[in-house]
Amino acid sequence: AQKITQTQPGMFVQEKEAVTLDCTYDTSDQSYGLFWYKQPSSGEMIFLIYQGSYDEQNATEGRYSLNFQKARKSANLVISASQLGDSAMYFCAMSSNAGGTSYGKLTFGQGTILTVHP
Amino acid sequence: EPEVTQTPSHQVTQMGQEVILRCVPISNHLYFYWYRQILGQKVEFLVSFYNNEISEKSEIFDDQFSVERPDGSNFTLKIRSTKLEDSAMYFCASNSPMNTEAFFGQGTRLTVV
Protein backbone atom coordinates (compact mmCIF):
# COMPACT_ATOMS: atom_id res chain seq x y z
CA ALA A 1 0.00 0.00 0.00
CA GLN A 2 1.12 3.54 -0.67
CA LYS A 3 1.21 6.27 1.93
CA ILE A 4 1.89 9.99 1.73
CA THR A 5 2.68 12.07 4.80
CA GLN A 6 2.62 15.84 4.99
CA THR A 7 3.61 16.86 8.49
CA GLN A 8 2.99 20.60 8.18
CA PRO A 9 -0.71 21.43 8.64
CA GLY A 10 0.04 25.10 7.99
CA MET A 11 2.93 27.22 6.77
CA PHE A 12 3.46 30.95 6.61
CA VAL A 13 5.81 32.80 4.28
CA GLN A 14 6.55 36.41 3.49
CA GLU A 15 5.83 37.56 -0.02
CA LYS A 16 8.86 37.16 -2.34
CA GLU A 17 10.48 34.65 0.00
CA ALA A 18 10.98 30.96 -0.78
CA VAL A 19 9.13 28.22 1.09
CA THR A 20 9.51 24.45 1.30
CA LEU A 21 6.52 22.17 1.82
CA ASP A 22 7.45 18.73 3.12
CA CYS A 23 6.27 15.40 1.78
CA THR A 24 7.43 11.89 2.60
CA TYR A 25 6.12 8.75 1.03
CA ASP A 26 6.12 5.03 1.47
CA THR A 27 5.70 2.44 -1.23
CA SER A 28 6.98 -0.97 -2.21
CA ASP A 29 6.62 -0.20 -5.90
CA GLN A 30 9.72 0.26 -8.00
CA SER A 31 8.04 2.56 -10.50
CA TYR A 32 5.94 5.43 -9.21
CA GLY A 33 5.19 9.08 -9.72
CA LEU A 34 5.10 11.97 -7.30
CA PHE A 35 2.87 14.98 -7.82
CA TRP A 36 2.00 18.26 -6.21
CA TYR A 37 -1.41 19.85 -6.60
CA LYS A 38 -2.63 23.26 -5.46
CA GLN A 39 -6.16 23.72 -4.17
CA PRO A 40 -7.19 27.37 -3.79
CA SER A 41 -10.20 28.37 -1.72
CA SER A 42 -12.40 28.01 -4.82
CA GLY A 43 -11.85 24.26 -4.56
CA GLU A 44 -10.38 23.15 -7.88
CA MET A 45 -7.28 20.96 -8.05
CA ILE A 46 -4.44 22.48 -10.05
CA PHE A 47 -1.51 20.31 -11.14
CA LEU A 48 1.84 21.89 -10.34
CA ILE A 49 4.70 19.47 -10.86
CA TYR A 50 5.58 15.81 -11.42
CA GLN A 51 8.62 13.67 -10.58
CA GLY A 52 9.07 10.13 -11.83
CA SER A 53 10.82 7.64 -9.61
CA TYR A 54 13.49 7.01 -12.24
CA ASP A 55 14.11 10.66 -13.01
CA GLU A 56 17.61 11.54 -11.91
CA GLN A 57 17.13 15.28 -12.02
CA ASN A 58 14.78 17.22 -9.80
CA ALA A 59 11.71 18.49 -11.63
CA THR A 60 11.21 22.22 -12.11
CA GLU A 61 8.22 24.16 -13.42
CA GLY A 62 8.67 27.89 -13.29
CA ARG A 63 8.74 28.94 -9.62
CA TYR A 64 8.08 25.38 -8.49
CA SER A 65 10.76 22.78 -7.96
CA LEU A 66 10.60 19.35 -6.44
CA ASN A 67 13.42 18.32 -4.13
CA PHE A 68 13.42 14.55 -4.70
CA GLN A 69 15.48 12.46 -2.31
CA LYS A 70 14.74 8.86 -3.19
CA ALA A 71 16.76 7.24 -0.41
CA ARG A 72 14.90 9.36 2.15
CA LYS A 73 11.60 8.86 0.35
CA SER A 74 10.92 12.56 0.34
CA ALA A 75 9.54 14.84 -2.36
CA ASN A 76 9.45 18.35 -0.99
CA LEU A 77 7.97 21.22 -2.97
CA VAL A 78 9.94 24.43 -3.12
CA ILE A 79 8.14 27.60 -4.15
CA SER A 80 10.48 30.46 -4.93
CA ALA A 81 9.54 34.15 -4.84
CA SER A 82 6.18 33.54 -3.15
CA GLN A 83 3.20 35.55 -4.34
CA LEU A 84 -0.05 36.39 -2.55
CA GLY A 85 -1.83 34.17 -5.07
CA ASP A 86 0.15 31.19 -3.82
CA SER A 87 -1.97 31.12 -0.66
CA ALA A 88 -3.82 27.81 -0.91
CA MET A 89 -3.88 24.19 0.23
CA TYR A 90 -1.10 22.09 -1.28
CA PHE A 91 -1.36 18.34 -1.69
CA CYS A 92 1.43 15.89 -2.31
CA ALA A 93 0.31 12.73 -4.10
CA MET A 94 1.77 9.59 -5.55
CA SER A 95 0.82 7.03 -8.11
CA SER A 96 1.99 3.62 -9.12
CA ASN A 97 2.49 2.45 -12.63
CA ALA A 98 1.84 -1.10 -11.57
CA GLY A 99 -1.41 -2.64 -12.75
CA GLY A 100 -1.68 -0.66 -15.95
CA THR A 101 -4.13 1.94 -14.75
CA SER A 102 -1.77 4.71 -15.74
CA TYR A 103 -0.85 7.52 -13.41
CA GLY A 104 -4.31 8.73 -12.62
CA LYS A 105 -4.95 6.74 -9.46
CA LEU A 106 -3.43 8.93 -6.82
CA THR A 107 -2.85 8.59 -3.11
CA PHE A 108 -2.93 12.00 -1.45
CA GLY A 109 -1.40 13.41 1.68
CA GLN A 110 -3.34 15.42 4.23
CA GLY A 111 -2.32 18.72 2.71
CA THR A 112 -0.53 21.86 3.89
CA ILE A 113 -2.23 25.24 4.04
CA LEU A 114 0.17 27.89 2.81
CA THR A 115 -0.44 31.51 3.72
CA VAL A 116 1.61 34.20 2.02
CA HIS A 117 1.86 37.46 3.95
CA PRO A 118 2.41 40.79 2.19
CA GLU B 1 -6.89 24.52 -23.35
CA PRO B 2 -8.97 21.34 -22.94
CA GLU B 3 -10.42 20.78 -19.51
CA VAL B 4 -12.50 18.34 -17.50
CA THR B 5 -16.00 19.70 -16.91
CA GLN B 6 -18.24 18.69 -14.03
CA THR B 7 -21.92 19.44 -13.49
CA PRO B 8 -23.53 20.57 -11.34
CA SER B 9 -21.08 22.63 -9.31
CA HIS B 10 -23.26 22.23 -6.24
CA GLN B 11 -25.97 19.67 -5.51
CA VAL B 12 -28.21 19.58 -2.48
CA THR B 13 -30.19 16.40 -1.93
CA GLN B 14 -32.39 14.84 0.69
CA MET B 15 -31.05 11.88 2.61
CA GLY B 16 -32.10 8.66 0.93
CA GLN B 17 -32.33 10.17 -2.55
CA GLU B 18 -30.24 9.16 -5.53
CA VAL B 19 -27.89 11.61 -7.19
CA ILE B 20 -25.97 11.51 -10.44
CA LEU B 21 -22.82 13.55 -10.78
CA ARG B 22 -21.73 14.25 -14.30
CA CYS B 23 -18.34 14.72 -15.88
CA VAL B 24 -17.08 15.36 -19.37
CA PRO B 25 -13.43 14.23 -19.50
CA ILE B 26 -10.92 15.58 -21.98
CA SER B 27 -11.84 14.12 -25.33
CA ASN B 28 -8.75 12.03 -26.16
CA HIS B 29 -8.27 10.70 -22.63
CA LEU B 30 -8.74 7.02 -21.93
CA TYR B 31 -8.60 6.74 -18.15
CA PHE B 32 -11.27 8.22 -15.91
CA TYR B 33 -11.46 8.59 -12.16
CA TRP B 34 -13.65 9.75 -9.34
CA TYR B 35 -12.26 11.13 -6.10
CA ARG B 36 -13.94 12.39 -2.96
CA GLN B 37 -12.87 15.08 -0.51
CA ILE B 38 -14.80 15.43 2.72
CA LEU B 39 -14.58 19.00 3.97
CA GLY B 40 -11.21 19.73 5.52
CA GLN B 41 -9.84 16.29 4.76
CA LYS B 42 -7.61 14.77 2.13
CA VAL B 43 -8.66 13.70 -1.32
CA GLU B 44 -9.57 10.01 -1.53
CA PHE B 45 -9.60 7.75 -4.56
CA LEU B 46 -12.96 6.13 -5.31
CA VAL B 47 -12.73 4.38 -8.66
CA SER B 48 -10.87 4.20 -11.94
CA PHE B 49 -12.47 3.33 -15.27
CA TYR B 50 -10.84 2.18 -18.47
CA ASN B 51 -12.07 0.52 -21.62
CA ASN B 52 -15.68 0.74 -20.46
CA GLU B 53 -15.17 -1.04 -17.20
CA ILE B 54 -14.00 -0.43 -13.67
CA SER B 55 -10.27 -1.12 -13.45
CA GLU B 56 -9.88 -0.45 -9.75
CA LYS B 57 -11.99 0.70 -6.83
CA SER B 58 -11.38 1.59 -3.22
CA GLU B 59 -13.09 0.31 -0.10
CA ILE B 60 -15.23 3.43 -0.11
CA PHE B 61 -16.73 2.48 -3.46
CA ASP B 62 -19.33 -0.01 -2.25
CA ASP B 63 -22.67 -1.07 -3.72
CA GLN B 64 -24.06 2.39 -3.07
CA PHE B 65 -21.91 3.76 -5.86
CA SER B 66 -21.80 3.05 -9.57
CA VAL B 67 -20.13 4.62 -12.58
CA GLU B 68 -21.09 4.70 -16.19
CA ARG B 69 -19.91 6.06 -19.49
CA PRO B 70 -23.27 6.20 -21.25
CA ASP B 71 -21.94 7.76 -24.45
CA GLY B 72 -18.62 8.82 -25.91
CA SER B 73 -18.26 11.94 -23.82
CA ASN B 74 -19.94 11.68 -20.41
CA PHE B 75 -18.72 9.86 -17.32
CA THR B 76 -21.15 9.67 -14.41
CA LEU B 77 -21.07 8.76 -10.75
CA LYS B 78 -24.35 7.57 -9.27
CA ILE B 79 -24.85 7.52 -5.52
CA ARG B 80 -27.91 5.61 -4.39
CA SER B 81 -29.75 6.23 -1.14
CA THR B 82 -27.51 9.09 -0.06
CA LYS B 83 -26.41 9.45 3.55
CA LEU B 84 -25.34 12.50 5.49
CA GLU B 85 -21.74 11.29 5.40
CA ASP B 86 -21.77 11.34 1.59
CA SER B 87 -21.58 15.14 1.80
CA ALA B 88 -18.28 16.01 0.16
CA MET B 89 -16.61 17.49 -2.88
CA TYR B 90 -16.50 14.95 -5.69
CA PHE B 91 -13.80 15.32 -8.31
CA CYS B 92 -13.68 13.72 -11.71
CA ALA B 93 -10.28 13.31 -13.36
CA SER B 94 -8.94 11.94 -16.59
CA ASN B 95 -5.66 11.27 -18.31
CA SER B 96 -4.17 9.56 -21.29
CA PRO B 97 -1.09 7.38 -21.75
CA MET B 98 0.61 10.50 -23.12
CA ASN B 99 0.24 12.40 -19.85
CA THR B 100 1.85 11.79 -16.53
CA GLU B 101 -0.61 13.91 -14.57
CA ALA B 102 -4.33 13.51 -14.11
CA PHE B 103 -6.44 16.51 -15.04
CA PHE B 104 -9.11 17.32 -12.50
CA GLY B 105 -12.49 18.91 -12.97
CA GLN B 106 -13.55 21.78 -10.77
CA GLY B 107 -15.55 19.46 -8.53
CA THR B 108 -19.17 18.99 -7.51
CA ARG B 109 -20.00 19.87 -3.94
CA LEU B 110 -22.64 17.43 -2.72
CA THR B 111 -24.63 18.35 0.35
CA VAL B 112 -26.94 15.75 1.83
CA VAL B 113 -29.55 17.16 4.22
CSV table of C-alpha atoms in Angstrom, one decimal:
chain,number,residue,atom,x,y,z
A,1,ALA,CA,0.0,0.0,0.0
A,2,GLN,CA,1.1,3.5,-0.7
A,3,LYS,CA,1.2,6.3,1.9
A,4,ILE,CA,1.9,10.0,1.7
A,5,THR,CA,2.7,12.1,4.8
A,6,GLN,CA,2.6,15.8,5.0
A,7,THR,CA,3.6,16.9,8.5
A,8,GLN,CA,3.0,20.6,8.2
A,9,PRO,CA,-0.7,21.4,8.6
A,10,GLY,CA,0.0,25.1,8.0
A,11,MET,CA,2.9,27.2,6.8
A,12,PHE,CA,3.5,31.0,6.6
A,13,VAL,CA,5.8,32.8,4.3
A,14,GLN,CA,6.6,36.4,3.5
A,15,GLU,CA,5.8,37.6,0.0
A,16,LYS,CA,8.9,37.2,-2.3
A,17,GLU,CA,10.5,34.6,0.0
A,18,ALA,CA,11.0,31.0,-0.8
A,19,VAL,CA,9.1,28.2,1.1
A,20,THR,CA,9.5,24.4,1.3
A,21,LEU,CA,6.5,22.2,1.8
A,22,ASP,CA,7.4,18.7,3.1
A,23,CYS,CA,6.3,15.4,1.8
A,24,THR,CA,7.4,11.9,2.6
A,25,TYR,CA,6.1,8.8,1.0
A,26,ASP,CA,6.1,5.0,1.5
A,27,THR,CA,5.7,2.4,-1.2
A,28,SER,CA,7.0,-1.0,-2.2
A,29,ASP,CA,6.6,-0.2,-5.9
A,30,GLN,CA,9.7,0.3,-8.0
A,31,SER,CA,8.0,2.6,-10.5
A,32,TYR,CA,5.9,5.4,-9.2
A,33,GLY,CA,5.2,9.1,-9.7
A,34,LEU,CA,5.1,12.0,-7.3
A,35,PHE,CA,2.9,15.0,-7.8
A,36,TRP,CA,2.0,18.3,-6.2
A,37,TYR,CA,-1.4,19.8,-6.6
A,38,LYS,CA,-2.6,23.3,-5.5
A,39,GLN,CA,-6.2,23.7,-4.2
A,40,PRO,CA,-7.2,27.4,-3.8
A,41,SER,CA,-10.2,28.4,-1.7
A,42,SER,CA,-12.4,28.0,-4.8
A,43,GLY,CA,-11.8,24.3,-4.6
A,44,GLU,CA,-10.4,23.2,-7.9
A,45,MET,CA,-7.3,21.0,-8.1
A,46,ILE,CA,-4.4,22.5,-10.1
A,47,PHE,CA,-1.5,20.3,-11.1
A,48,LEU,CA,1.8,21.9,-10.3
A,49,ILE,CA,4.7,19.5,-10.9
A,50,TYR,CA,5.6,15.8,-11.4
A,51,GLN,CA,8.6,13.7,-10.6
A,52,GLY,CA,9.1,10.1,-11.8
A,53,SER,CA,10.8,7.6,-9.6
A,54,TYR,CA,13.5,7.0,-12.2
A,55,ASP,CA,14.1,10.7,-13.0
A,56,GLU,CA,17.6,11.5,-11.9
A,57,GLN,CA,17.1,15.3,-12.0
A,58,ASN,CA,14.8,17.2,-9.8
A,59,ALA,CA,11.7,18.5,-11.6
A,60,THR,CA,11.2,22.2,-12.1
A,61,GLU,CA,8.2,24.2,-13.4
A,62,GLY,CA,8.7,27.9,-13.3
A,63,ARG,CA,8.7,28.9,-9.6
A,64,TYR,CA,8.1,25.4,-8.5
A,65,SER,CA,10.8,22.8,-8.0
A,66,LEU,CA,10.6,19.4,-6.4
A,67,ASN,CA,13.4,18.3,-4.1
A,68,PHE,CA,13.4,14.6,-4.7
A,69,GLN,CA,15.5,12.5,-2.3
A,70,LYS,CA,14.7,8.9,-3.2
A,71,ALA,CA,16.8,7.2,-0.4
A,72,ARG,CA,14.9,9.4,2.1
A,73,LYS,CA,11.6,8.9,0.3
A,74,SER,CA,10.9,12.6,0.3
A,75,ALA,CA,9.5,14.8,-2.4
A,76,ASN,CA,9.5,18.3,-1.0
A,77,LEU,CA,8.0,21.2,-3.0
A,78,VAL,CA,9.9,24.4,-3.1
A,79,ILE,CA,8.1,27.6,-4.2
A,80,SER,CA,10.5,30.5,-4.9
A,81,ALA,CA,9.5,34.2,-4.8
A,82,SER,CA,6.2,33.5,-3.2
A,83,GLN,CA,3.2,35.6,-4.3
A,84,LEU,CA,0.0,36.4,-2.6
A,85,GLY,CA,-1.8,34.2,-5.1
A,86,ASP,CA,0.2,31.2,-3.8
A,87,SER,CA,-2.0,31.1,-0.7
A,88,ALA,CA,-3.8,27.8,-0.9
A,89,MET,CA,-3.9,24.2,0.2
A,90,TYR,CA,-1.1,22.1,-1.3
A,91,PHE,CA,-1.4,18.3,-1.7
A,92,CYS,CA,1.4,15.9,-2.3
A,93,ALA,CA,0.3,12.7,-4.1
A,94,MET,CA,1.8,9.6,-5.6
A,95,SER,CA,0.8,7.0,-8.1
A,96,SER,CA,2.0,3.6,-9.1
A,97,ASN,CA,2.5,2.5,-12.6
A,98,ALA,CA,1.8,-1.1,-11.6
A,99,GLY,CA,-1.4,-2.6,-12.7
A,100,GLY,CA,-1.7,-0.7,-16.0
A,101,THR,CA,-4.1,1.9,-14.8
A,102,SER,CA,-1.8,4.7,-15.7
A,103,TYR,CA,-0.8,7.5,-13.4
A,104,GLY,CA,-4.3,8.7,-12.6
A,105,LYS,CA,-4.9,6.7,-9.5
A,106,LEU,CA,-3.4,8.9,-6.8
A,107,THR,CA,-2.9,8.6,-3.1
A,108,PHE,CA,-2.9,12.0,-1.5
A,109,GLY,CA,-1.4,13.4,1.7
A,110,GLN,CA,-3.3,15.4,4.2
A,111,GLY,CA,-2.3,18.7,2.7
A,112,THR,CA,-0.5,21.9,3.9
A,113,ILE,CA,-2.2,25.2,4.0
A,114,LEU,CA,0.2,27.9,2.8
A,115,THR,CA,-0.4,31.5,3.7
A,116,VAL,CA,1.6,34.2,2.0
A,117,HIS,CA,1.9,37.5,4.0
A,118,PRO,CA,2.4,40.8,2.2
B,1,GLU,CA,-6.9,24.5,-23.4
B,2,PRO,CA,-9.0,21.3,-22.9
B,3,GLU,CA,-10.4,20.8,-19.5
B,4,VAL,CA,-12.5,18.3,-17.5
B,5,THR,CA,-16.0,19.7,-16.9
B,6,GLN,CA,-18.2,18.7,-14.0
B,7,THR,CA,-21.9,19.4,-13.5
B,8,PRO,CA,-23.5,20.6,-11.3
B,9,SER,CA,-21.1,22.6,-9.3
B,10,HIS,CA,-23.3,22.2,-6.2
B,11,GLN,CA,-26.0,19.7,-5.5
B,12,VAL,CA,-28.2,19.6,-2.5
B,13,THR,CA,-30.2,16.4,-1.9
B,14,GLN,CA,-32.4,14.8,0.7
B,15,MET,CA,-31.0,11.9,2.6
B,16,GLY,CA,-32.1,8.7,0.9
B,17,GLN,CA,-32.3,10.2,-2.6
B,18,GLU,CA,-30.2,9.2,-5.5
B,19,VAL,CA,-27.9,11.6,-7.2
B,20,ILE,CA,-26.0,11.5,-10.4
B,21,LEU,CA,-22.8,13.6,-10.8
B,22,ARG,CA,-21.7,14.3,-14.3
B,23,CYS,CA,-18.3,14.7,-15.9
B,24,VAL,CA,-17.1,15.4,-19.4
B,25,PRO,CA,-13.4,14.2,-19.5
B,26,ILE,CA,-10.9,15.6,-22.0
B,27,SER,CA,-11.8,14.1,-25.3
B,28,ASN,CA,-8.7,12.0,-26.2
B,29,HIS,CA,-8.3,10.7,-22.6
B,30,LEU,CA,-8.7,7.0,-21.9
B,31,TYR,CA,-8.6,6.7,-18.2
B,32,PHE,CA,-11.3,8.2,-15.9
B,33,TYR,CA,-11.5,8.6,-12.2
B,34,TRP,CA,-13.7,9.8,-9.3
B,35,TYR,CA,-12.3,11.1,-6.1
B,36,ARG,CA,-13.9,12.4,-3.0
B,37,GLN,CA,-12.9,15.1,-0.5
B,38,ILE,CA,-14.8,15.4,2.7
B,39,LEU,CA,-14.6,19.0,4.0
B,40,GLY,CA,-11.2,19.7,5.5
B,41,GLN,CA,-9.8,16.3,4.8
B,42,LYS,CA,-7.6,14.8,2.1
B,43,VAL,CA,-8.7,13.7,-1.3
B,44,GLU,CA,-9.6,10.0,-1.5
B,45,PHE,CA,-9.6,7.8,-4.6
B,46,LEU,CA,-13.0,6.1,-5.3
B,47,VAL,CA,-12.7,4.4,-8.7
B,48,SER,CA,-10.9,4.2,-11.9
B,49,PHE,CA,-12.5,3.3,-15.3
B,50,TYR,CA,-10.8,2.2,-18.5
B,51,ASN,CA,-12.1,0.5,-21.6
B,52,ASN,CA,-15.7,0.7,-20.5
B,53,GLU,CA,-15.2,-1.0,-17.2
B,54,ILE,CA,-14.0,-0.4,-13.7
B,55,SER,CA,-10.3,-1.1,-13.4
B,56,GLU,CA,-9.9,-0.5,-9.8
B,57,LYS,CA,-12.0,0.7,-6.8
B,58,SER,CA,-11.4,1.6,-3.2
B,59,GLU,CA,-13.1,0.3,-0.1
B,60,ILE,CA,-15.2,3.4,-0.1
B,61,PHE,CA,-16.7,2.5,-3.5
B,62,ASP,CA,-19.3,0.0,-2.2
B,63,ASP,CA,-22.7,-1.1,-3.7
B,64,GLN,CA,-24.1,2.4,-3.1
B,65,PHE,CA,-21.9,3.8,-5.9
B,66,SER,CA,-21.8,3.1,-9.6
B,67,VAL,CA,-20.1,4.6,-12.6
B,68,GLU,CA,-21.1,4.7,-16.2
B,69,ARG,CA,-19.9,6.1,-19.5
B,70,PRO,CA,-23.3,6.2,-21.3
B,71,ASP,CA,-21.9,7.8,-24.5
B,72,GLY,CA,-18.6,8.8,-25.9
B,73,SER,CA,-18.3,11.9,-23.8
B,74,ASN,CA,-19.9,11.7,-20.4
B,75,PHE,CA,-18.7,9.9,-17.3
B,76,THR,CA,-21.2,9.7,-14.4
B,77,LEU,CA,-21.1,8.8,-10.7
B,78,LYS,CA,-24.3,7.6,-9.3
B,79,ILE,CA,-24.8,7.5,-5.5
B,80,ARG,CA,-27.9,5.6,-4.4
B,81,SER,CA,-29.7,6.2,-1.1
B,82,THR,CA,-27.5,9.1,-0.1
B,83,LYS,CA,-26.4,9.4,3.5
B,84,LEU,CA,-25.3,12.5,5.5
B,85,GLU,CA,-21.7,11.3,5.4
B,86,ASP,CA,-21.8,11.3,1.6
B,87,SER,CA,-21.6,15.1,1.8
B,88,ALA,CA,-18.3,16.0,0.2
B,89,MET,CA,-16.6,17.5,-2.9
B,90,TYR,CA,-16.5,14.9,-5.7
B,91,PHE,CA,-13.8,15.3,-8.3
B,92,CYS,CA,-13.7,13.7,-11.7
B,93,ALA,CA,-10.3,13.3,-13.4
B,94,SER,CA,-8.9,11.9,-16.6
B,95,ASN,CA,-5.7,11.3,-18.3
B,96,SER,CA,-4.2,9.6,-21.3
B,97,PRO,CA,-1.1,7.4,-21.8
B,98,MET,CA,0.6,10.5,-23.1
B,99,ASN,CA,0.2,12.4,-19.9
B,100,THR,CA,1.8,11.8,-16.5
B,101,GLU,CA,-0.6,13.9,-14.6
B,102,ALA,CA,-4.3,13.5,-14.1
B,103,PHE,CA,-6.4,16.5,-15.0
B,104,PHE,CA,-9.1,17.3,-12.5
B,105,GLY,CA,-12.5,18.9,-13.0
B,106,GLN,CA,-13.5,21.8,-10.8
B,107,GLY,CA,-15.5,19.5,-8.5
B,108,THR,CA,-19.2,19.0,-7.5
B,109,ARG,CA,-20.0,19.9,-3.9
B,110,LEU,CA,-22.6,17.4,-2.7
B,111,THR,CA,-24.6,18.4,0.4
B,112,VAL,CA,-26.9,15.7,1.8
B,113,VAL,CA,-29.6,17.2,4.2
